[in-house]
Amino acid sequence: AIKASYPSWVFEYFQHLESIVRSFFLSATTSRCFINDDEVEDWIRLGITVHSRDEVGLFAYPGQSNMTGRRLPLSWSARIRESSHGRTFTLLDAAALATTSPLDLSDPAASPDFVSVSFYKIFGFPDVGALIIRKAAGHLLQRRRYFGGGTIDMVIAVGCTSHVKRDSSLHDQLEDGTLPFLSIFALDIAIDVHARLFTSMARISSHTAFLASYLYNNLQHLHHENGSSLLRIYTDDASSYGNPALQGATIAFNVYTAEGKLIPCQVIEELADNEGIYIRSGSLCNPGGIATYLGYTPEDLKRAFALGNRCSKPLSDIDGNPTGVVRVSLGAMSTRQDVDTLVSFLIAKVLPIKDQDLVWSDDPTLENLVGYDTVSLLEAVKLPSPTKHVVERVAMKSVEELSPSGKSRRLARLFKIGRFKR
C-alpha cells in the first residue's frame, strides 16, 4: 500500500522484529537493519537519511522482543518525527508488549504512526488482531492498487473495467471482505472479563514483573555439581528483570549438561510437555534475535539450510551449537507456584541428564533423536501441578453474566486512545 503512494520508499527495522513484519522489505526500494540501540540512537541524532519529496521511510520495531522480553524505547517514534527524518513513519509491533503492559496512545504527537496488536496474545480468544493507525499517517494506505469487497462503492465489470473506492472513514476503505463479526462480538466480552479478573493492565504489569524477576533469580542459580551452569540465559545489557519499563515477562535460554553438551531445546520442550508445563522452543519467528544471540553469520545460516535446517523442521544442533532456544513466558494468570513448578522440573528432570543419556543417530533431524534414558527420568520425582482452573471457572459463567452492558469504547479504554472513533 505504501508503494502505491510512494514508488520509492525505505524500510528501516530493528533486528528483533518478527518475520511477518520484517517481510515488508520485499516491497521496499531499499532497507536497513539496525543491530542495536546505539545504531538507532545515532541514526536519529545525526539525521543521516533525508528523504526527497517523492520518498518516505518506515521504521519498524517491536515494543518488546518476543525472544528475550527486552522492551525497547517507546520514545523513538516521537523523536523520529521531530528529527530530520520527518518523512519517516513509525510502526510499533506491540503484539508481545500489549500482553502484560499498558499501551498509552492518548497523545497522537508521541504515538507511533502504526501500532499492531494481537488480541489472541492478550486474551487467548478471540484470535483476531488490529492495526491502530494515527490519522495523520492514514494517507499512506489510501492508494492501494487492489480492493476487496466492502471497500468500494461501485464496480463496472462489463464493457470496461472501473471502480469507485469508498471515500468515507479510513477503516471503511481498508476492511476488505466480510468482517469476523463473531470474533468482534467475542472481543467485546473478552475485554470486560479481562478487566473484571485483573482490573487493569498496570496491575498485570506489576504482577508479571515480579514473577519474571523471581524466575530469573532462581534460574541464575541452577548449577551442576561441578559448578557449571545448567542454563545459558540470553539477555540484553539494557534488560532489568523486575523493571517493567525495560523488561517483559519472558526469558530465553538453552540447557547444557555438566560436561557442556547442549541438550536441544526441542527435547526440553517435550519433557516439559509431559509434565503439563507449556513452553516454546525453536527460532520463535525471530531470525534477527536468533542470529545475534546464537552467533550465526549469514554464511552459517546458509550452511545450516544446506544441511537441512528449516524453520518448521529444525535440526537439533549444528556442530553442537543450538538452532533455537527455550522460551518461558509469564502472563496475567501465571502464579508463583507456576514458577516453582518450572524450577522444580529443571532440577528434578533436566539437571540429572548426562552426556550419555543423549543418543544421536546419523540423521540430525529431531525425529531420529533418541533419548530413552532421558525420558525415563520422568518417573523420578512427582512435581507439583501448575495452576490450570481459572479459565474453567470463567467459562462456566452464563452468557448473560458475561454479556457487556452497552457498547462502550472498550478498545479506547484498553489502549488509552484519545478521541477514539471507529
Coordinates of C-alpha atoms in Angstrom, one line a residue:
A1 CA 0.0 0.0 0.0
I2 CA 2.9 2.4 0.8
K3 CA 4.5 1.7 -2.6
A4 CA 1.3 2.7 -4.4
S5 CA 1.6 6.2 -2.8
Y6 CA 5.4 6.4 -2.9
P7 CA 7.1 4.2 -5.5
S8 CA 10.4 4.9 -3.7
W9 CA 10.3 4.1 0.0
V10 CA 12.9 3.0 2.5
F11 CA 12.2 0.3 5.1
E12 CA 14.3 0.5 8.3
Y13 CA 13.8 -2.0 11.1
F14 CA 15.3 -3.3 14.4
Q15 CA 16.9 -6.7 14.4
H16 CA 14.4 -8.2 16.9
L17 CA 11.4 -7.7 14.5
E18 CA 9.3 -10.8 13.9
S19 CA 9.4 -12.4 10.5
I20 CA 6.0 -11.3 9.3
V21 CA 6.8 -7.6 9.8
R22 CA 10.3 -8.0 8.5
S23 CA 8.9 -9.2 5.2
F24 CA 8.0 -5.6 4.3
F25 CA 11.5 -5.2 2.9
L26 CA 10.3 -7.2 -0.1
S27 CA 8.4 -4.3 -1.5
A28 CA 10.7 -1.5 -0.3
T29 CA 13.2 0.2 -2.6
T30 CA 15.9 -0.2 0.0
S31 CA 16.1 -1.5 3.5
R32 CA 18.4 -1.3 6.5
C33 CA 18.6 -3.4 9.7
F34 CA 19.7 -1.8 13.0
I35 CA 21.6 -4.2 15.1
N36 CA 21.4 -2.4 18.5
D37 CA 20.1 0.7 20.3
D38 CA 23.2 2.7 19.6
E39 CA 22.8 2.4 15.9
V40 CA 19.2 3.7 16.2
E41 CA 20.2 6.5 18.5
D42 CA 23.0 7.6 16.2
W43 CA 20.6 7.5 13.2
I44 CA 18.0 9.6 15.0
R45 CA 20.6 12.1 16.3
L46 CA 22.7 12.5 13.2
G47 CA 19.8 12.6 10.7
I48 CA 21.7 10.6 8.1
T49 CA 18.6 9.8 6.0
V50 CA 16.9 12.8 4.2
H51 CA 14.0 11.7 2.0
S52 CA 13.1 13.5 -1.1
R53 CA 9.5 14.8 -1.7
D54 CA 8.7 11.6 -3.6
E55 CA 10.2 9.2 -1.0
V56 CA 9.2 8.2 2.5
G57 CA 10.6 5.8 5.1
L58 CA 9.1 3.3 7.5
F59 CA 10.9 2.5 10.7
A60 CA 9.5 -0.7 12.3
Y61 CA 10.5 -2.1 15.7
P62 CA 9.0 -4.3 18.4
G63 CA 7.8 -2.8 21.7
Q64 CA 9.1 -6.0 23.3
S65 CA 11.4 -8.6 21.9
N66 CA 9.5 -11.9 21.6
M67 CA 12.7 -13.7 22.3
T68 CA 14.3 -12.1 25.3
G69 CA 11.4 -10.0 26.5
R70 CA 13.6 -6.8 26.5
R71 CA 11.4 -3.7 26.0
L72 CA 12.6 -1.0 23.6
P73 CA 12.2 2.8 24.0
L74 CA 8.7 3.9 23.1
S75 CA 10.1 7.4 22.8
W76 CA 11.7 6.6 19.4
S77 CA 8.5 7.3 17.5
A78 CA 8.2 10.9 18.7
R79 CA 11.9 11.6 18.4
I80 CA 12.0 10.3 14.8
R81 CA 9.0 12.5 13.9
E82 CA 10.8 15.6 15.4
S83 CA 14.1 14.8 13.7
S84 CA 15.3 15.4 10.2
H85 CA 13.7 12.0 9.5
G86 CA 10.3 13.8 9.4
R87 CA 9.2 11.8 6.4
T88 CA 10.0 8.5 8.1
F89 CA 6.9 7.0 9.6
T90 CA 7.0 4.5 12.5
L91 CA 5.4 1.1 13.1
L92 CA 5.4 -0.4 16.6
D93 CA 4.8 -4.1 16.8
A94 CA 3.1 -4.3 20.2
A95 CA 2.0 -7.9 19.9
A96 CA 4.2 -9.1 22.8
L97 CA 4.3 -5.8 24.7
A98 CA 0.5 -5.4 25.0
T99 CA 0.0 -8.7 26.7
T100 CA 1.4 -7.5 30.0
S101 CA 1.9 -3.8 29.7
P102 CA -0.3 -0.7 29.4
L103 CA -0.2 0.9 26.0
D104 CA -0.7 4.6 26.1
L105 CA -1.7 6.2 22.8
S106 CA -3.6 9.1 24.3
D107 CA -1.1 11.7 22.8
P108 CA -1.0 11.4 19.0
A109 CA 2.2 13.6 18.9
A110 CA 4.1 11.0 20.9
S111 CA 2.5 7.9 19.5
P112 CA 3.7 5.7 16.6
D113 CA 2.0 6.1 13.2
F114 CA 1.0 2.5 13.2
V115 CA 0.6 0.0 16.0
S116 CA -0.1 -3.7 15.5
V117 CA -1.6 -5.7 18.4
S118 CA -2.8 -9.3 18.8
F119 CA -5.9 -9.8 20.9
Y120 CA -5.2 -13.6 20.8
K121 CA -2.0 -13.0 22.7
I122 CA -3.8 -10.8 25.3
F123 CA -7.0 -12.8 25.8
G124 CA -6.4 -16.2 24.3
F125 CA -9.7 -15.8 22.5
P126 CA -10.8 -14.4 20.1
D127 CA -8.0 -14.9 17.6
V128 CA -8.0 -11.5 15.9
G129 CA -5.7 -8.6 15.8
A130 CA -5.8 -4.9 15.0
L131 CA -3.8 -2.2 13.2
I132 CA -4.2 1.1 15.0
I133 CA -3.5 4.0 12.6
R134 CA -2.6 7.6 13.5
K135 CA -4.9 9.7 11.4
A136 CA -2.1 11.9 10.1
A137 CA -0.5 8.7 8.6
G138 CA -3.7 7.3 7.1
H139 CA -3.0 8.6 3.6
L140 CA -0.1 6.1 3.2
L141 CA -2.7 3.3 2.9
Q142 CA -5.3 5.0 0.8
R143 CA -3.8 4.4 -2.7
R144 CA -3.8 0.7 -2.8
R145 CA -3.8 -0.9 -6.3
Y146 CA -6.2 -3.6 -5.3
F147 CA -9.5 -3.7 -3.5
G148 CA -11.8 -6.2 -1.7
G149 CA -15.5 -6.5 -1.1
G150 CA -16.9 -3.8 1.2
T151 CA -14.2 -1.2 0.4
I152 CA -15.8 0.2 -2.9
D153 CA -19.0 2.0 -3.8
M154 CA -19.3 0.9 -7.4
V155 CA -17.7 -1.6 -9.9
I156 CA -18.1 -1.8 -13.6
A157 CA -17.3 -5.3 -14.9
V158 CA -19.0 -5.4 -18.3
G159 CA -17.9 -3.5 -21.3
C160 CA -15.0 -1.8 -19.4
T161 CA -13.4 -2.1 -16.0
S162 CA -13.7 0.6 -13.5
H163 CA -14.4 1.1 -9.8
V164 CA -15.0 3.8 -7.3
K165 CA -13.4 3.4 -3.8
R166 CA -15.2 4.5 -0.7
D167 CA -14.2 7.9 0.4
S168 CA -15.7 7.8 3.9
S169 CA -13.8 6.8 7.0
L170 CA -10.3 5.2 6.7
H171 CA -11.4 1.9 8.2
D172 CA -14.2 1.5 5.6
Q173 CA -11.5 1.8 2.9
L174 CA -9.3 -0.9 4.4
E175 CA -11.7 -3.5 5.8
D176 CA -11.8 -6.0 2.9
G177 CA -14.4 -8.7 2.7
T178 CA -16.7 -9.9 5.4
L179 CA -15.6 -8.9 8.9
P180 CA -15.1 -11.6 11.5
F181 CA -18.2 -10.2 13.3
L182 CA -18.5 -13.2 15.8
S183 CA -14.9 -12.6 16.9
I184 CA -15.6 -8.9 17.2
F185 CA -18.5 -9.6 19.4
A186 CA -16.4 -12.0 21.5
L187 CA -13.7 -9.3 21.8
D188 CA -16.2 -7.0 23.5
I189 CA -16.8 -9.7 26.1
A190 CA -13.1 -10.6 26.4
I191 CA -12.2 -7.0 27.3
D192 CA -14.9 -6.9 30.0
V193 CA -14.0 -10.3 31.6
H194 CA -10.3 -9.4 31.4
A195 CA -11.0 -6.1 33.3
R196 CA -13.1 -8.0 35.9
L197 CA -10.5 -10.6 36.6
F198 CA -7.3 -8.4 36.6
T199 CA -8.7 -4.8 37.0
S200 CA -6.0 -3.1 34.9
M201 CA -3.0 -3.6 32.7
A202 CA -0.9 -1.7 35.2
R203 CA -1.6 -4.3 37.8
I204 CA -0.8 -7.1 35.3
S205 CA 2.5 -5.4 34.5
S206 CA 3.5 -5.2 38.2
H207 CA 2.4 -8.8 38.8
T208 CA 4.3 -10.3 35.8
A209 CA 7.4 -8.1 36.5
F210 CA 7.6 -9.6 40.0
L211 CA 7.2 -13.1 38.7
A212 CA 9.8 -12.6 35.9
S213 CA 12.4 -11.3 38.4
Y214 CA 11.6 -14.2 40.8
L215 CA 12.0 -16.7 37.9
Y216 CA 15.2 -15.1 36.6
N217 CA 16.8 -15.1 40.0
N218 CA 16.0 -18.8 40.5
L219 CA 17.2 -19.8 37.1
Q220 CA 20.5 -18.0 37.5
H221 CA 21.4 -20.2 40.5
L222 CA 20.9 -23.6 38.8
H223 CA 24.3 -25.3 38.6
H224 CA 25.7 -28.8 38.2
E225 CA 27.8 -30.4 40.9
N226 CA 31.0 -29.3 39.1
G227 CA 29.9 -25.7 39.3
S228 CA 29.0 -25.3 35.6
S229 CA 25.7 -23.5 34.9
L230 CA 22.7 -25.6 33.8
L231 CA 21.4 -22.7 31.7
R232 CA 22.7 -20.1 29.3
I233 CA 20.2 -17.2 29.6
Y234 CA 20.0 -14.7 26.8
T235 CA 19.7 -11.1 28.0
D236 CA 20.4 -7.6 26.8
D237 CA 22.7 -5.2 28.6
A238 CA 19.6 -2.9 29.0
S239 CA 17.5 -5.6 30.5
S240 CA 16.5 -5.3 34.1
Y241 CA 14.2 -8.0 35.4
G242 CA 11.7 -6.5 37.8
N243 CA 11.6 -3.2 35.9
P244 CA 8.6 -3.3 33.5
A245 CA 9.8 -0.3 31.6
L246 CA 12.8 -2.2 30.4
Q247 CA 11.9 -5.9 30.6
G248 CA 8.9 -8.0 29.9
A249 CA 8.0 -11.3 31.5
T250 CA 9.9 -13.5 29.0
I251 CA 13.1 -15.5 29.5
A252 CA 15.0 -17.3 26.8
F253 CA 17.7 -19.9 27.5
N254 CA 19.4 -23.1 26.4
V255 CA 20.3 -26.0 28.6
Y256 CA 23.7 -27.8 28.9
T257 CA 24.9 -30.9 30.7
A258 CA 27.7 -30.8 33.3
E259 CA 30.1 -31.7 30.5
G260 CA 29.0 -28.7 28.5
K261 CA 27.0 -30.6 25.9
L262 CA 23.8 -28.9 24.6
I263 CA 20.5 -30.5 25.4
P264 CA 18.4 -29.5 22.4
C265 CA 15.7 -27.0 23.2
Q266 CA 13.1 -29.3 21.5
V267 CA 14.0 -32.1 23.9
I268 CA 13.4 -29.7 26.9
E269 CA 10.0 -28.7 25.4
E270 CA 9.0 -32.4 25.0
L271 CA 10.0 -33.2 28.6
A272 CA 8.1 -30.2 29.9
D273 CA 5.0 -31.1 27.9
N274 CA 4.9 -34.4 29.6
E275 CA 4.7 -32.6 32.9
G276 CA 2.0 -30.2 31.8
I277 CA 4.4 -27.3 31.6
Y278 CA 3.9 -25.4 28.4
I279 CA 6.9 -23.5 27.0
R280 CA 8.1 -22.8 23.5
S281 CA 11.2 -23.8 21.7
G282 CA 12.8 -23.0 18.3
S283 CA 13.7 -19.9 16.5
L284 CA 10.5 -18.1 17.6
C285 CA 9.9 -16.4 14.2
N286 CA 12.8 -14.1 15.3
P287 CA 15.6 -14.6 12.8
G288 CA 17.5 -11.5 13.9
G289 CA 17.5 -12.4 17.6
I290 CA 18.5 -16.0 17.0
A291 CA 21.4 -15.0 14.7
T292 CA 22.6 -12.4 17.2
Y293 CA 22.4 -14.3 20.4
L294 CA 23.5 -17.7 19.0
G295 CA 26.3 -16.1 17.0
Y296 CA 25.3 -17.1 13.5
T297 CA 26.6 -15.3 10.4
P298 CA 24.7 -15.2 7.1
E299 CA 27.1 -17.8 5.8
D300 CA 26.4 -20.0 8.9
L301 CA 22.7 -19.8 8.2
K302 CA 23.1 -20.7 4.6
R303 CA 25.2 -23.7 5.6
A304 CA 22.5 -24.7 8.1
F305 CA 19.9 -24.6 5.4
A306 CA 22.0 -26.7 3.1
L307 CA 22.3 -29.3 5.9
G308 CA 18.5 -29.4 6.2
N309 CA 17.7 -26.9 8.9
R310 CA 14.2 -25.4 8.4
C311 CA 12.1 -23.1 10.5
S312 CA 9.3 -25.7 10.8
K313 CA 11.6 -28.7 10.9
P314 CA 14.9 -27.7 12.7
L315 CA 18.0 -29.7 13.2
S316 CA 18.7 -30.5 16.8
D317 CA 22.1 -28.7 16.6
I318 CA 24.8 -27.6 14.2
D319 CA 28.2 -28.7 15.3
G320 CA 27.0 -28.8 18.9
N321 CA 25.6 -25.3 18.6
P322 CA 21.8 -24.7 19.2
T323 CA 19.5 -23.8 16.4
G324 CA 16.9 -22.3 18.7
V325 CA 16.1 -21.5 22.3
V326 CA 13.7 -22.4 25.1
R327 CA 11.3 -19.6 25.9
V328 CA 9.3 -19.2 29.1
S329 CA 6.6 -16.5 29.1
L330 CA 4.5 -15.4 32.0
G331 CA 1.1 -13.7 31.9
A332 CA -1.7 -12.3 33.9
M333 CA -2.8 -15.8 35.1
S334 CA 0.7 -17.0 36.0
T335 CA 1.4 -17.6 39.7
R336 CA 4.5 -18.1 41.9
Q337 CA 3.5 -21.7 42.1
D338 CA 3.9 -22.0 38.3
V339 CA 7.4 -20.6 38.6
D340 CA 8.3 -23.0 41.4
T341 CA 6.9 -25.9 39.3
L342 CA 9.2 -25.0 36.4
V343 CA 12.2 -24.6 38.6
S344 CA 11.5 -28.0 40.3
F345 CA 11.1 -29.6 36.8
L346 CA 14.5 -28.3 35.7
I347 CA 16.1 -29.6 39.0
A348 CA 14.4 -33.0 39.0
K349 CA 14.2 -33.9 35.3
V350 CA 16.8 -31.9 33.5
L351 CA 19.7 -31.3 35.9
P352 CA 20.5 -35.1 36.2
I353 CA 20.8 -35.6 32.4
K354 CA 24.3 -36.7 31.4
D355 CA 26.0 -36.8 28.0
Q356 CA 25.5 -40.5 27.7
D357 CA 21.7 -40.0 28.2
L358 CA 21.5 -38.4 24.8
V359 CA 21.8 -40.9 21.9
W360 CA 22.3 -39.4 18.5
S361 CA 21.7 -41.1 15.1
D362 CA 23.4 -40.2 11.8
D363 CA 20.3 -38.2 10.8
P364 CA 20.4 -35.0 12.8
T365 CA 16.6 -34.2 12.5
L366 CA 14.7 -34.4 15.7
E367 CA 12.6 -37.4 14.6
N368 CA 15.7 -39.5 14.9
L369 CA 17.0 -38.0 18.2
V370 CA 16.6 -40.7 20.8
G371 CA 16.9 -40.1 24.5
Y372 CA 15.4 -43.1 26.2
D373 CA 17.4 -42.6 29.4
T374 CA 16.3 -39.0 29.5
V375 CA 12.7 -39.9 29.1
S376 CA 12.9 -42.5 31.9
L377 CA 13.8 -39.7 34.2
L378 CA 10.2 -38.5 34.0
E379 CA 9.2 -41.0 36.7
A380 CA 11.9 -39.9 39.1
V381 CA 10.0 -37.2 41.0
K382 CA 6.4 -36.1 41.2
L383 CA 6.2 -32.4 40.6
P384 CA 3.5 -30.0 42.0
S385 CA 0.8 -29.3 39.5
P386 CA 0.8 -25.9 37.8
T387 CA -2.4 -23.8 38.1
K388 CA -5.0 -24.7 35.4
H389 CA -8.5 -23.9 36.7
V390 CA -9.1 -20.2 36.4
V391 CA -10.2 -20.3 32.7
E392 CA -12.6 -23.1 33.5
R393 CA -14.3 -21.1 36.2
V394 CA -14.7 -18.2 33.8
A395 CA -16.1 -20.5 31.1
M396 CA -18.8 -21.8 33.4
K397 CA -20.4 -18.4 33.7
S398 CA -23.6 -17.9 31.7
V399 CA -23.7 -15.9 28.5
E400 CA -26.0 -13.3 30.2
E401 CA -23.5 -12.9 33.0
L402 CA -20.7 -12.2 30.6
S403 CA -22.5 -10.0 28.1
P404 CA -21.4 -6.4 28.0
S405 CA -23.9 -3.7 29.2
G406 CA -23.9 -1.3 26.3
K407 CA -21.4 -0.5 23.5
S408 CA -18.7 1.4 25.3
R409 CA -15.4 2.4 23.7
R410 CA -13.6 -0.6 25.1
L411 CA -10.7 -0.5 22.7
A412 CA -10.0 3.1 23.6
R413 CA -10.1 2.1 27.3
L414 CA -7.9 -0.9 26.8
F415 CA -5.1 1.0 25.0
K416 CA -5.8 4.5 26.3
I417 CA -6.5 6.1 22.9
G418 CA -7.5 9.7 22.8
R419 CA -10.7 10.8 21.0
F420 CA -11.4 7.3 19.8
K421 CA -13.7 6.9 16.8
R422 CA -14.3 3.8 14.8

